[in-house]
Amino acid sequence: MVIREIKNKRDFLPLLLLADEQENMIDRYIERGTLFVVEENGIAKAETVITDEGNGVWAVLYVTGSGTSVTIESGTLYAEANTVMQVTGGASAEIKGGTIESSDSQAVAAYSQTGSTITMTGGTVKAAGGSALTTENGTLVISGGTVTSESAYGVAGYYANANITISGYAAVRSEEHTSELQSLAYLV
């Protein structure tokens, strides 16, 4: 397995479109981001785009591809106009520390799609508009850290194959849904 930085990012647009189905959204970050591709036997298996948001803040926008993983131990991943971290295509992400924050009025902070997993054992995940941690036919395992949404559910799962486990010392908060514990997590 080889991980390399890609200079001609548009060559990997088909792979990017697996994680973000709207090309106009990709256009918002692709030129200011650094694209890394994981290759096996010369075939691209996964990619991620990391953007420098300034002031020491970096945003990992997409992690995709079976067997691809990212671990966040410290620092701040932030986005003003998008989901901060989207994990797709069988990839996984582990949040051990640091902060993942979206200030977008509608976006979630971290999102797991079909067959992908986000594990949180520490750190903070915050969303201004959408749910802080969301899965659509993926898996969320939260055993530590703090998950907060200002105007939606702290944790949300959609469709029959959404798997969510909350245990240990995890704190899940919703500023809008504070009166009932059952409103902090939402499953459809």
C-alpha positions as MATLAB code, in Angstrom:
seq = 'MVIREIKNKRDFLPLLLLADEQENMIDRYIERGTLFVVEENGIAKAETVITDEGNGVWAVLYVTGSGTSVTIESGTLYAEANTVMQVTGGASAEIKGGTIESSDSQAVAAYSQTGSTITMTGGTVKAAGGSALTTENGTLVISGGTVTSESAYGVAGYYANANITISGYAAVRSEEHTSELQSLAYLV';
ca = [
       0.000    0.000    0.000;
       1.311    3.436   -1.001;
       0.008    6.838    0.134;
       0.900    9.729   -2.139;
      -0.002   13.373   -2.599;
      -1.789   14.139   -5.869;
      -1.065   17.351   -7.777;
      -3.639   16.960  -10.585;
      -6.645   16.585   -8.301;
      -9.277   16.581  -11.064;
      -7.953   13.193  -12.241;
      -9.499   11.727   -9.088;
     -12.889   13.429   -9.427;
     -14.757   10.085   -9.870;
     -13.386    8.864   -6.528;
     -14.159   12.203   -4.858;
     -17.741   11.990   -6.142;
     -18.218    8.763   -4.171;
     -17.820   10.776   -0.966;
     -19.433   14.031   -2.086;
     -22.062   13.568   -4.772;
     -22.177   17.253   -5.731;
     -19.309   18.494   -7.888;
     -20.067   22.107   -6.926;
     -19.348   21.190   -3.267;
     -16.012   19.639   -4.272;
     -15.209   22.858   -6.149;
     -15.494   24.771   -2.845;
     -12.405   23.085   -1.371;
     -10.471   21.063   -3.941;
      -8.032   23.760   -5.051;
      -7.121   24.880   -1.528;
      -6.848   21.342   -0.223;
      -4.204   18.634   -0.405;
      -5.378   15.357   -1.922;
      -3.837   12.111   -0.706;
      -4.571    8.802   -2.433;
      -4.022    5.310   -1.052;
      -2.956    2.944   -3.822;
      -2.523   -0.795   -3.867;
      -0.806   -2.375   -6.867;
      -1.153    0.925   -8.726;
      -4.928    1.116   -8.198;
      -6.477    3.946   -6.165;
      -8.346    2.415   -3.233;
      -9.061    5.468   -1.075;
      -8.568    9.215   -0.856;
      -8.782   12.073    1.581;
      -8.632   15.837    1.179;
      -7.103   17.970    3.917;
      -7.591   21.732    3.806;
      -5.728   24.471    5.666;
      -8.416   26.723    7.127;
      -5.847   29.144    8.594;
      -4.754   29.890   12.161;
      -3.555   26.319   12.678;
      -6.949   24.800   11.852;
      -7.057   21.908    9.376;
     -10.138   20.202    7.940;
     -10.205   16.545    6.916;
     -13.120   16.547    4.556;
     -13.405   12.985    3.251;
     -12.066    9.579    4.197;
     -13.189    6.851    1.807;
     -12.223    3.369    0.679;
     -12.312   -0.036    2.317;
      -9.476   -0.432    4.791;
      -8.692    3.296    4.939;
      -8.553    4.781    8.408;
      -7.727    8.033   10.136;
      -7.048    8.660   13.830;
      -7.541   12.095   15.375;
      -5.662   12.600   18.636;
      -5.378   16.378   18.988;
      -5.887   19.697   17.233;
      -8.971   21.214   15.659;
     -10.747   20.125   12.476;
     -13.160   22.861   11.467;
     -15.441   23.827    8.578;
     -17.705   26.838    8.169;
     -19.681   25.685    5.151;
     -19.605   21.914    5.089;
     -19.458   18.681    7.021;
     -16.024   18.473    8.645;
     -15.423   14.747    8.289;
     -17.276   12.279    6.092;
     -16.315    8.605    6.332;
     -17.522    6.440    3.433;
     -16.848    3.327    1.364;
     -15.930    1.017    4.247;
     -13.384    3.417    5.770;
     -13.050    4.116    9.494;
     -12.155    7.050   11.723;
     -11.218    7.088   15.385;
     -11.572   10.234   17.478;
      -9.316   10.027   20.544;
      -8.905   13.735   21.233;
      -9.051   17.182   19.715;
     -12.099   18.996   18.379;
     -14.213   18.462   15.265;
     -16.515   21.429   14.697;
     -18.906   22.573   11.980;
     -20.375   26.064   12.193;
     -22.587   25.516    9.128;
     -26.282   26.109    9.822;
     -27.246   22.733    8.303;
     -24.183   20.467    8.141;
     -23.272   17.719   10.568;
     -19.791   17.707   12.106;
     -18.905   14.044   11.422;
     -20.801   11.651    9.181;
     -20.504    7.891    8.587;
     -22.064    6.303    5.512;
     -22.820    2.715    4.490;
     -20.308    0.216    5.831;
     -18.141    2.860    7.501;
     -17.411    3.396   11.186;
     -16.614    6.338   13.446;
     -15.331    5.391   16.914;
     -15.080    8.106   19.568;
     -13.186    7.526   22.813;
     -12.320   11.149   23.611;
     -12.302   14.659   22.246;
     -15.180   16.935   21.278;
     -17.540   16.903   18.289;
     -19.701   20.042   17.883;
     -22.253   21.161   15.302;
     -24.012   24.517   15.076;
     -26.832   23.417   12.795;
     -26.999   19.709   12.077;
     -26.538   16.703   14.296;
     -23.000   16.467   15.635;
     -22.463   12.762   14.808;
     -24.619   11.121   12.154;
     -24.662    7.765   10.418;
     -26.567    6.607    7.362;
     -26.343    2.803    7.265;
     -22.979    3.030    9.035;
     -21.730    2.620   12.586;
     -21.056    5.044   15.452;
     -19.380    3.774   18.631;
     -19.142    6.450   21.324;
     -17.528    5.544   24.650;
     -15.920    8.827   25.660;
     -15.670   12.499   24.818;
     -18.369   15.116   24.341;
     -20.862   15.373   21.474;
     -22.880   18.607   21.228;
     -25.343   20.088   18.742;
     -26.720   23.595   19.151;
     -29.906   23.092   17.135;
     -30.363   19.410   16.283;
     -29.727   15.965   17.774;
     -26.354   15.200   19.301;
     -26.306   11.800   17.574;
     -28.539   10.662   14.689;
     -28.891    7.414   12.749;
     -30.815    6.907    9.537;
     -32.122    3.755    7.833;
     -32.297    0.154    9.024;
     -28.572   -0.558    9.064;
     -27.551    2.403   11.245;
     -25.751    1.063   14.309;
     -25.109    3.348   17.276;
     -23.559    2.410   20.612;
     -23.179    4.999   23.398;
     -21.449    3.821   26.573;
     -18.796    4.593   29.159;
     -18.110    8.256   29.864;
     -19.579    9.717   26.681;
     -21.522   12.972   27.078;
     -24.138   13.642   24.388;
     -25.831   17.040   24.468;
     -28.353   18.891   22.369;
     -28.918   22.540   23.185;
     -32.340   22.426   21.518;
     -33.456   19.053   22.924;
     -32.612   19.350   26.608;
     -35.873   18.330   28.269;
     -35.892   14.635   27.374;
     -32.972   12.222   27.298;
     -34.556   10.310   24.421;
     -34.360   13.407   22.219;
     -30.565   13.538   22.407;
     -30.251   10.602   19.998;
     -32.464   10.116   16.976;
     -32.979    6.950   14.937;
     -35.076    6.647   11.800;
];
